[in-house]
PDB file of C-alpha atoms in Angstrom:
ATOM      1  CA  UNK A   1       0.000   0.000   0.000  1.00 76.00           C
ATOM      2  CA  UNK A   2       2.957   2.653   0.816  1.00 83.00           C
ATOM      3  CA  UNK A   3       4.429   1.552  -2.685  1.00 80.00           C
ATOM      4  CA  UNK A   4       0.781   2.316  -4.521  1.00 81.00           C
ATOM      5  CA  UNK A   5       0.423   5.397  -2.823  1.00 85.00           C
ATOM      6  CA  UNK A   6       3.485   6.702  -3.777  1.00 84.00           C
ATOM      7  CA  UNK A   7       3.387   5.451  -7.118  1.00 82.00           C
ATOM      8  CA  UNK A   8       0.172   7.538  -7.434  1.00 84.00           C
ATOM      9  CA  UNK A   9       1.383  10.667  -5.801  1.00 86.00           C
ATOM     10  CA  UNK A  10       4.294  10.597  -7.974  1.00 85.00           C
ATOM     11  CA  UNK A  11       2.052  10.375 -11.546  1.00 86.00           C
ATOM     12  CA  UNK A  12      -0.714  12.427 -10.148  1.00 89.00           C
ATOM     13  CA  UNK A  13       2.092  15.232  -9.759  1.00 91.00           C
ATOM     14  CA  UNK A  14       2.960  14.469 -13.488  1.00 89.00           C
ATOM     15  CA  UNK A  15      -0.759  14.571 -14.497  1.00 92.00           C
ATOM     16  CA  UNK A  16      -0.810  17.690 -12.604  1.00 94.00           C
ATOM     17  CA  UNK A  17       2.101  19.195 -14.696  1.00 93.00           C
ATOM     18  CA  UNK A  18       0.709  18.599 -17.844  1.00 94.00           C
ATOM     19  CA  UNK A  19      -2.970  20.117 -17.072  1.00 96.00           C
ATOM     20  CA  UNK A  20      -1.272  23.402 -16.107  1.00 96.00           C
ATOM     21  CA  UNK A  21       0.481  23.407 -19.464  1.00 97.00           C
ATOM     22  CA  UNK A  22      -2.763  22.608 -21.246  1.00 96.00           C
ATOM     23  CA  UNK A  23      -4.466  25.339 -19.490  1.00 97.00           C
ATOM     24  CA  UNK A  24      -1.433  27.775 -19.916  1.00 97.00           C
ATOM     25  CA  UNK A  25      -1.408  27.139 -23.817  1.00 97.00           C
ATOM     26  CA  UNK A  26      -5.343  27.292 -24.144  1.00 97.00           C
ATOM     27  CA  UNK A  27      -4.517  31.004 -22.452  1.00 97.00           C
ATOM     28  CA  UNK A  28      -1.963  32.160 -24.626  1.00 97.00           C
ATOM     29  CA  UNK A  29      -3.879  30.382 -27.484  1.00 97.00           C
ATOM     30  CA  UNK A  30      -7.445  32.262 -26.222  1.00 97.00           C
ATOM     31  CA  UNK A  31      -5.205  35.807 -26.103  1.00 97.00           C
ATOM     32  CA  UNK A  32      -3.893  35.477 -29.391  1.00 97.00           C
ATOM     33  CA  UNK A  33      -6.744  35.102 -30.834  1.00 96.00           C
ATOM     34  CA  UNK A  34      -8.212  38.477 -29.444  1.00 96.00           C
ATOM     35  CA  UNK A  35      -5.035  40.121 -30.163  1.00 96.00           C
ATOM     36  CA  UNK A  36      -5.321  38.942 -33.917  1.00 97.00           C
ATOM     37  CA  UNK A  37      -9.234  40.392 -34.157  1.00 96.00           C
ATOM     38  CA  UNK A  38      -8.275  43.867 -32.524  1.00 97.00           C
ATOM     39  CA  UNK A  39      -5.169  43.790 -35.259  1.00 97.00           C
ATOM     40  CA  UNK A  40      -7.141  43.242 -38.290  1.00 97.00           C
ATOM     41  CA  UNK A  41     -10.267  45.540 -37.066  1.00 96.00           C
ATOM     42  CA  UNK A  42      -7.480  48.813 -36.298  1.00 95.00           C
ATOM     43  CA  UNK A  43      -8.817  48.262 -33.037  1.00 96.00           C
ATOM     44  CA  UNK A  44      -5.436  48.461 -31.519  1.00 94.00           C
ATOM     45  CA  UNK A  45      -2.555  49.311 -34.169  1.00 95.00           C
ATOM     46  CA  UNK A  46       1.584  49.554 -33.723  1.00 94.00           C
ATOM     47  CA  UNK A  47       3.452  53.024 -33.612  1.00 93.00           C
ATOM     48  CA  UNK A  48       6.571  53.794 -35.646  1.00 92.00           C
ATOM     49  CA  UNK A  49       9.869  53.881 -34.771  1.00 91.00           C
ATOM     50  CA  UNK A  50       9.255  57.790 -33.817  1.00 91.00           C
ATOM     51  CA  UNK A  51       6.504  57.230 -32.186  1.00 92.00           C
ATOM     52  CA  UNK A  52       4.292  58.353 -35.051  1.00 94.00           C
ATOM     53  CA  UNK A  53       0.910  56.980 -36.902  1.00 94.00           C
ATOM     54  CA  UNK A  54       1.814  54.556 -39.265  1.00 95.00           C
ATOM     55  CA  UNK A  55      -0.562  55.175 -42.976  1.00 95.00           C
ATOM     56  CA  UNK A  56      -3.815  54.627 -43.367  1.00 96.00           C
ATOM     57  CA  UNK A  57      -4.521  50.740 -44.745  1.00 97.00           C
ATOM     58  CA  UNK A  58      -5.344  50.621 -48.165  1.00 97.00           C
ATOM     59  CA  UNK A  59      -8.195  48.703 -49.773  1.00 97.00           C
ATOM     60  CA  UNK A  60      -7.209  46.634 -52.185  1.00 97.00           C
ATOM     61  CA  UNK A  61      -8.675  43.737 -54.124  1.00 97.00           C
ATOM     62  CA  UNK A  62      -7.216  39.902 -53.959  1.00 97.00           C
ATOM     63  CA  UNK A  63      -7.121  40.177 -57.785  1.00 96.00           C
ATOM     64  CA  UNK A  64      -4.648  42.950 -57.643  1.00 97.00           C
ATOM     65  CA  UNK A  65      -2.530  42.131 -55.687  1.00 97.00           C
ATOM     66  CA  UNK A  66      -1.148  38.674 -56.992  1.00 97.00           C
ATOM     67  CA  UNK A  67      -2.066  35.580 -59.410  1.00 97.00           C
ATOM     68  CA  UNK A  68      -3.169  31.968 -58.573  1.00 96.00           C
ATOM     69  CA  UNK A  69      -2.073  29.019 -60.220  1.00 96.00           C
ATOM     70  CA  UNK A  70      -3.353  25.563 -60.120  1.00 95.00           C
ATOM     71  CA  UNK A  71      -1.835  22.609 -58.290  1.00 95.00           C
ATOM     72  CA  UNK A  72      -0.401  19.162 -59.874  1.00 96.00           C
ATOM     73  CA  UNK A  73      -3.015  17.738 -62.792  1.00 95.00           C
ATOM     74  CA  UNK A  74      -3.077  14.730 -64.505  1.00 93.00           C
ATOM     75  CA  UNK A  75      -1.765  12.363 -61.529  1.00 94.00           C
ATOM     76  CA  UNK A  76      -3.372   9.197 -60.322  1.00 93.00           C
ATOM     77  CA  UNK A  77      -2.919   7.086 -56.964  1.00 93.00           C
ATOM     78  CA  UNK A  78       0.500   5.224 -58.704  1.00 95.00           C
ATOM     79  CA  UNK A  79       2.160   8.458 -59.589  1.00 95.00           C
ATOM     80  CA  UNK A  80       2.832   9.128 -55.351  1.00 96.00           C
ATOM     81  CA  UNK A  81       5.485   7.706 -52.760  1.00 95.00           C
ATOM     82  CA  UNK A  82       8.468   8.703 -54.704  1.00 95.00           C
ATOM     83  CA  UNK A  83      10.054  11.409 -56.588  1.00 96.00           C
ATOM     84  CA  UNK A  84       9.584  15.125 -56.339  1.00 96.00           C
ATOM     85  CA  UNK A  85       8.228  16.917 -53.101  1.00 97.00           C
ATOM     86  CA  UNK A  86       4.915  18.570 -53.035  1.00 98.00           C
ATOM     87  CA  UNK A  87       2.710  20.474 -50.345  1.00 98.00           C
ATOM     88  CA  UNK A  88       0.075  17.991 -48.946  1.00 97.00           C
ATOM     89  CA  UNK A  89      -3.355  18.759 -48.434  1.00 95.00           C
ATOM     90  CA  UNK A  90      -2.867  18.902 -44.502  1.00 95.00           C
ATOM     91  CA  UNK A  91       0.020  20.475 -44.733  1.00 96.00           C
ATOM     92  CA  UNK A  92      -2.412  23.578 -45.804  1.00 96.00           C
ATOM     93  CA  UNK A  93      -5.004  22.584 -43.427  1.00 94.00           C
ATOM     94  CA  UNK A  94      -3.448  22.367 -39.968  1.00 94.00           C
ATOM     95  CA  UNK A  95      -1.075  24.641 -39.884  1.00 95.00           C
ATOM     96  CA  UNK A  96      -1.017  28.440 -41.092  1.00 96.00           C
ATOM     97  CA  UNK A  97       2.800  28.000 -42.142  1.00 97.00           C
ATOM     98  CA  UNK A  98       3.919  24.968 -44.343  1.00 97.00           C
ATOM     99  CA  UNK A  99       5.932  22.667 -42.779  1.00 96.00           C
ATOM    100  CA  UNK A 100       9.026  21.706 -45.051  1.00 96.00           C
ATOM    101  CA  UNK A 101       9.647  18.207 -43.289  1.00 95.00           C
ATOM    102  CA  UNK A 102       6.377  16.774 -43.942  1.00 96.00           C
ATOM    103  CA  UNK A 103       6.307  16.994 -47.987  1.00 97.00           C
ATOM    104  CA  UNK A 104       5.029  14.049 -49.957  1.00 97.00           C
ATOM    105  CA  UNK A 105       6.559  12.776 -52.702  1.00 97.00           C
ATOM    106  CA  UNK A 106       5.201  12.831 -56.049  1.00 97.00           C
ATOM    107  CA  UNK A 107       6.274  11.614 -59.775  1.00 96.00           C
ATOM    108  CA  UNK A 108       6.800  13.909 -62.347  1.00 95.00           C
ATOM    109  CA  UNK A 109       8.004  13.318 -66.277  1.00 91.00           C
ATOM    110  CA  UNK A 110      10.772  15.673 -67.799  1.00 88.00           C
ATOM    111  CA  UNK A 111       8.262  16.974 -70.249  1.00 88.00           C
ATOM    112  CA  UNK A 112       4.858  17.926 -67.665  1.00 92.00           C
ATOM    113  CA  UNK A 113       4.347  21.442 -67.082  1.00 93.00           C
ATOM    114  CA  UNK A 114       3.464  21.458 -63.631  1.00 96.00           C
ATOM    115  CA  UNK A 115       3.035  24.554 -61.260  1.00 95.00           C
ATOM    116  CA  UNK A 116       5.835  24.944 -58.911  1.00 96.00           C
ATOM    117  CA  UNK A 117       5.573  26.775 -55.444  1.00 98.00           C
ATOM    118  CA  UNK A 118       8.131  29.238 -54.433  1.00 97.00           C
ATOM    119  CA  UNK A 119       8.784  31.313 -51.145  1.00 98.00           C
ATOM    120  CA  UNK A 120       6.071  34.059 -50.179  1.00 98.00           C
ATOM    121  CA  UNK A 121       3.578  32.268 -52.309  1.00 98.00           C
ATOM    122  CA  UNK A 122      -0.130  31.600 -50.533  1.00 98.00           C
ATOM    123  CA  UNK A 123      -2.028  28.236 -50.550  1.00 97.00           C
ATOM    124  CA  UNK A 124      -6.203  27.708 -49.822  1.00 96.00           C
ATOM    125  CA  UNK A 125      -7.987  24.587 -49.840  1.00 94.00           C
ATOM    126  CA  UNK A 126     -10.484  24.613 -52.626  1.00 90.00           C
ATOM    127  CA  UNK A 127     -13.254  21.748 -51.342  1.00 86.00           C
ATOM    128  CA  UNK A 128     -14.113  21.022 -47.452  1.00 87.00           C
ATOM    129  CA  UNK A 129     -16.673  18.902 -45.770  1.00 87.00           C
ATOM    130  CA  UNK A 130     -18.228  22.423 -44.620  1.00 87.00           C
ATOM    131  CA  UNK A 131     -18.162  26.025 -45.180  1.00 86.00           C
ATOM    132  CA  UNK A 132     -16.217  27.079 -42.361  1.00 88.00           C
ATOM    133  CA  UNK A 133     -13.304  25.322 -43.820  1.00 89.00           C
ATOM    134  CA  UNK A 134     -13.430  26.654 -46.925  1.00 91.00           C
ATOM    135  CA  UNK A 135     -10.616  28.555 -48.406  1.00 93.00           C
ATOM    136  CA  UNK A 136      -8.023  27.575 -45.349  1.00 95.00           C
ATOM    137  CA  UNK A 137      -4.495  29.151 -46.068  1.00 97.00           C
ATOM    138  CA  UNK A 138      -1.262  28.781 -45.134  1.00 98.00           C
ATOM    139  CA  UNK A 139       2.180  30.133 -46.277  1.00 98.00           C
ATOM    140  CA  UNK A 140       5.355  29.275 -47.296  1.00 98.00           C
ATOM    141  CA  UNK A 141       7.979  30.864 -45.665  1.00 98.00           C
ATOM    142  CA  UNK A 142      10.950  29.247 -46.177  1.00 97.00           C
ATOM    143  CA  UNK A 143      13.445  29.116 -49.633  1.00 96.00           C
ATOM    144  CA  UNK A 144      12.760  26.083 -51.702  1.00 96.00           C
ATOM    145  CA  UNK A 145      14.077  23.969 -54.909  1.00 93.00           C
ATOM    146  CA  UNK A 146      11.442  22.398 -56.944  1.00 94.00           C
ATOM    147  CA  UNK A 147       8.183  21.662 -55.360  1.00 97.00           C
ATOM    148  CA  UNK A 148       4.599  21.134 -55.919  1.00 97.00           C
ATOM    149  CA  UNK A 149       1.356  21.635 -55.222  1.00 97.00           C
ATOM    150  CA  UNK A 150      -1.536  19.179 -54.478  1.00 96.00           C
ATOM    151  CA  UNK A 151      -4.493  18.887 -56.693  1.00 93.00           C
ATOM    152  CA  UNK A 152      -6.992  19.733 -54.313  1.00 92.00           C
ATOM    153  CA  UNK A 153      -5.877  23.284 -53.916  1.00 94.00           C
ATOM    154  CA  UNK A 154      -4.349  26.097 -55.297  1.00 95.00           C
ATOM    155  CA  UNK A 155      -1.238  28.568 -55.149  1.00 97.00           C
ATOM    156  CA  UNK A 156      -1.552  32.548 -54.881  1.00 97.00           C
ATOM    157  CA  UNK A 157       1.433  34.545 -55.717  1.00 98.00           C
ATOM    158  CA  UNK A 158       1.401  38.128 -54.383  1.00 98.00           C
ATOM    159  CA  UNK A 159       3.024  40.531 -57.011  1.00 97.00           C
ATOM    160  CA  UNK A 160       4.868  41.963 -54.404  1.00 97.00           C
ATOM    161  CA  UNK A 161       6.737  40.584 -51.303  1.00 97.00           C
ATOM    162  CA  UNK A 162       6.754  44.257 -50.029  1.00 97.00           C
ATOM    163  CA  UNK A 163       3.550  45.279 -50.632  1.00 97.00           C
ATOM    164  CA  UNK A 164       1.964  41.771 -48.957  1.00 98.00           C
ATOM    165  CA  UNK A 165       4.762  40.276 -46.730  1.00 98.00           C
ATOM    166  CA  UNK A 166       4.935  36.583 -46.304  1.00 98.00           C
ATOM    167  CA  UNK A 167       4.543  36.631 -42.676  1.00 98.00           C
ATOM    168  CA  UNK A 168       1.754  38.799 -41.993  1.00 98.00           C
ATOM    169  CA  UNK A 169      -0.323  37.164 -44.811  1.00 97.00           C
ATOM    170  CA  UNK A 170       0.466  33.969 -42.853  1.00 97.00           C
ATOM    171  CA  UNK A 171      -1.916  35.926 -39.902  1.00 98.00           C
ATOM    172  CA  UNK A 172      -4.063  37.928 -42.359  1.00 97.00           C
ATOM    173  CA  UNK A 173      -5.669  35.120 -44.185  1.00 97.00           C
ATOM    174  CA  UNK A 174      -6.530  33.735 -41.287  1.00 96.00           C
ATOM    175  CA  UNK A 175      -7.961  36.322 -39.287  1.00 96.00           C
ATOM    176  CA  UNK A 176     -11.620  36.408 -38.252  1.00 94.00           C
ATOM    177  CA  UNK A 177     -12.085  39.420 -40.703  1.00 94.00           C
ATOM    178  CA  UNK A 178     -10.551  37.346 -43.773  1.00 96.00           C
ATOM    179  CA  UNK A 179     -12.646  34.031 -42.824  1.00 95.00           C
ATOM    180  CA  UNK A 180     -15.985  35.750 -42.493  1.00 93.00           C
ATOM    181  CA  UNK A 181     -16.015  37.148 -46.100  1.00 93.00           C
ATOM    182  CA  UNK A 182     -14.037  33.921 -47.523  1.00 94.00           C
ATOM    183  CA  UNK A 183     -16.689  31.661 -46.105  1.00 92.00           C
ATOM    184  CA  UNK A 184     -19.383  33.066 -47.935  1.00 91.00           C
ATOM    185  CA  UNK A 185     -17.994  31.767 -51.290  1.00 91.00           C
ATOM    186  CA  UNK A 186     -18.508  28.265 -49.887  1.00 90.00           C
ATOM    187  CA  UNK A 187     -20.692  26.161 -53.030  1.00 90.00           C
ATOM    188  CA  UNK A 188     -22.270  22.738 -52.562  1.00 86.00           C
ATOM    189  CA  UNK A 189     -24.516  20.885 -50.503  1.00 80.00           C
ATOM    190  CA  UNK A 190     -22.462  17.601 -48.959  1.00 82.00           C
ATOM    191  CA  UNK A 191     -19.084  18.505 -50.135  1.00 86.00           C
ATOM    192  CA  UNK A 192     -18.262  22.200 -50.680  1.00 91.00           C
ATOM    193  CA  UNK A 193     -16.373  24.198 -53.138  1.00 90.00           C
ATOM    194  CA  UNK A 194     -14.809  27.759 -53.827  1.00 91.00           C
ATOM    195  CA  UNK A 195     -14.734  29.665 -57.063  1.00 89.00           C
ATOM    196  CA  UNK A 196     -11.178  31.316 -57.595  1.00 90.00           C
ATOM    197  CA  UNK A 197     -12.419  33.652 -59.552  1.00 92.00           C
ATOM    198  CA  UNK A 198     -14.741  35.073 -56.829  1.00 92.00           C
ATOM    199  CA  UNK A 199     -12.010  34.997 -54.513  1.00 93.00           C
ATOM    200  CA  UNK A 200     -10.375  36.999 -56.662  1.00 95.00           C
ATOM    201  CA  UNK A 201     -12.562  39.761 -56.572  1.00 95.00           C
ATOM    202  CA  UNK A 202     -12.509  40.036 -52.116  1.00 95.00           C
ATOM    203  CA  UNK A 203     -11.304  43.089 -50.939  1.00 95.00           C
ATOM    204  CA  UNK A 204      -8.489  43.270 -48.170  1.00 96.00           C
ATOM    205  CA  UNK A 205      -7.158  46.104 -46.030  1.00 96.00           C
ATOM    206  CA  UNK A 206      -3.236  46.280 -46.564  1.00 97.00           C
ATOM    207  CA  UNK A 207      -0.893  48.511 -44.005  1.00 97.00           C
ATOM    208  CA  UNK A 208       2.638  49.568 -45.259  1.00 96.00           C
ATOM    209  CA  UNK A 209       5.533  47.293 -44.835  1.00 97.00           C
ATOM    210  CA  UNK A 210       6.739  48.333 -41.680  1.00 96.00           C
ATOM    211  CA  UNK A 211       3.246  47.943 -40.098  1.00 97.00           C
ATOM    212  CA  UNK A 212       2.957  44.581 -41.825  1.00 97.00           C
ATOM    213  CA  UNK A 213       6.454  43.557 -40.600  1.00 97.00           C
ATOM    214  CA  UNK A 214       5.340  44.877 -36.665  1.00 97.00           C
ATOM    215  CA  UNK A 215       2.331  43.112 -36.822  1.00 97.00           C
ATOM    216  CA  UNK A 216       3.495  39.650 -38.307  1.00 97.00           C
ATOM    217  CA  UNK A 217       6.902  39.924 -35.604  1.00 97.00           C
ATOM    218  CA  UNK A 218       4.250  39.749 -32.320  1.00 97.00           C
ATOM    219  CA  UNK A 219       2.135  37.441 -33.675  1.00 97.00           C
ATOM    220  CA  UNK A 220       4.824  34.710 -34.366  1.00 97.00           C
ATOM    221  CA  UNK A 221       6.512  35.624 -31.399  1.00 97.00           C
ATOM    222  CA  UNK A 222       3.150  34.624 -29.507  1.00 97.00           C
ATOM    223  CA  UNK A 223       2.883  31.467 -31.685  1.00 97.00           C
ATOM    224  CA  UNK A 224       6.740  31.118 -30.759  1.00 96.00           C
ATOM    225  CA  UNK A 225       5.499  30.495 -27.042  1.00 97.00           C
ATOM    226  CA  UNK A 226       3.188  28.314 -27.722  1.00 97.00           C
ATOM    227  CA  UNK A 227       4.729  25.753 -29.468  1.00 96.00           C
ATOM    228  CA  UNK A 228       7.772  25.700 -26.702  1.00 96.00           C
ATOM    229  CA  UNK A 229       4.492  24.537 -24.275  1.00 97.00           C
ATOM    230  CA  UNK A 230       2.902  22.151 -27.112  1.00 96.00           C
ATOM    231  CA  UNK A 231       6.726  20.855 -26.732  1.00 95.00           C
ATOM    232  CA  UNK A 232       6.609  20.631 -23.207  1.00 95.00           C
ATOM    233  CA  UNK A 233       2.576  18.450 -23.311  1.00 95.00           C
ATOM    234  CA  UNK A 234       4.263  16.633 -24.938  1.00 94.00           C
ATOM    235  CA  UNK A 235       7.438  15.425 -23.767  1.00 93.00           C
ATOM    236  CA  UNK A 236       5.458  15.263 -20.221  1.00 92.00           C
ATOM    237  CA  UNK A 237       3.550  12.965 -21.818  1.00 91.00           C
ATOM    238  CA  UNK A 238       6.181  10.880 -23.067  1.00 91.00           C
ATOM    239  CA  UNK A 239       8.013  11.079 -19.841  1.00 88.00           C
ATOM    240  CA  UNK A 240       4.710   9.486 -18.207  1.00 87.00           C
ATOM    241  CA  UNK A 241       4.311   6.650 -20.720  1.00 87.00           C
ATOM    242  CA  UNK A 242       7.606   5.977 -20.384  1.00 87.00           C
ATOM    243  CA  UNK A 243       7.361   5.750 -16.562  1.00 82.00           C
ATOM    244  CA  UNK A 244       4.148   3.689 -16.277  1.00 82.00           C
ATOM    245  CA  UNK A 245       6.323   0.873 -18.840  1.00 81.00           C
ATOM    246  CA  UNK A 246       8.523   0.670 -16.030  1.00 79.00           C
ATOM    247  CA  UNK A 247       6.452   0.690 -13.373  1.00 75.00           C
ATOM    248  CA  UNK A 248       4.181  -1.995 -14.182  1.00 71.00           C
ATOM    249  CA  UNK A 249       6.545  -4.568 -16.133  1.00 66.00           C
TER     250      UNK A 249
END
């Protein structure tokens, strides 16, 4: 009975551990969150180096502002597992940056004229099981040599990497603001779809550079903190499964 007692004081202070963390991300994930709808609404907005206003945002539309390009066409099932790398659907989905260490791998002949992606460039899911998943972006943000895009969504390229930096549009297209007008192009009944065309034609609000570059600098420095906690979940929780093997074998 001492032994089981301690046994369980010692996990329940590891259980303990790891429901602090939770709550501490959920926190930082719940602040973030209202940070990112008093950004995008000029609720709250950064100063300049002097202390001064930044400009006025400017309205612009999607259409203006960069191209889209289609992702791989013509492959079937046998044509992935090896070869070239390409952006995954989930890849897009889950995460509002692209992950370079989770690529697939897909086959493609000398003579196909396939799309390839490139830093800066913009990604949205083109079908979803509902209409508040529609159009879900995420960014590429690091250098990269030869690499495509999956079929089941497309590529935006901003003209400019100045006039629509990489890392704020990371945040921007997936602010509250963006997703409430994006959602509303949502098509279809059991499986929906977005027209790029119409998406094309949304209208964004744009600050200068420096404003961009202030805004996109807190926000991943927020998302910065919480992924050093995810880390910590869960190497506490690998640290407990790893005790309770030795414990009861």
């Amino acid at each position: 009975l001492p032994e089981q007692e301690k046994i369980a004081s010692f996990l329940t202070a590891v259980d303990e551990r790891i429901e602090l963390l939770q709550k501490k991300k959920e926190k930082l994930e719940e602040y973030k969150k209202g940070v990112m709808q008093k950004l995008f609404s000029q609720e709250i907005r950064f100063k300049d180096e002097n202390g001064n206003d930044f400009p006025e945002w400017e309205e612009k539309r999607l259409g203006e502002v960069g191209k889209t390009y289609n992702g791989l066409t013509g492959k079937t099932k046998i044509d992935f597992g090896e070869g070239e790398p390409y952006i995954q659907y989930l890849q897009i989905f889950t995460n509002s940056k692209i992950n370079t260490k989770e690529f697939g791998l897909v086959n493609i002949g000398e003579n196909e004229n396939q799309s390839k992606v490139q830093y800066g460039d913009v990604f949205f899911t083109t079908s979803s099981e509902t209409p508040n998943e529609i159009g879900t972006a995420s960014v590429l943000l690091e250098e990269v040599n030869k690499v495509y895009l999956n079929s089941f969504c497309f590529g935006f390229r901003p003209n400019s990497l100045i006039e629509l930096v990489p890392d704020f549009s990371r945040y921007l297209f997936r602010s509250e603001q963006f997703r409430r007008i994006i959602i509303k192009l949502a098509q279809g009944s059991t499986r929906f779809n977005m027209s790029k065309v119409e998406l094309m034609k949304l209208k964004i609000l744009l600050p200068k550079k420096e404003e961009q570059d202030k805004i996109a600098s807190f926000l991943t420095s927020l998302d910065d903190k919480i992924d050093i906690i995810s880390k910590e979940i869960e190497q506490s929780n690998y640290y407990k499964k790893g005790l309770l093997q030795k414990m009861f074998v």
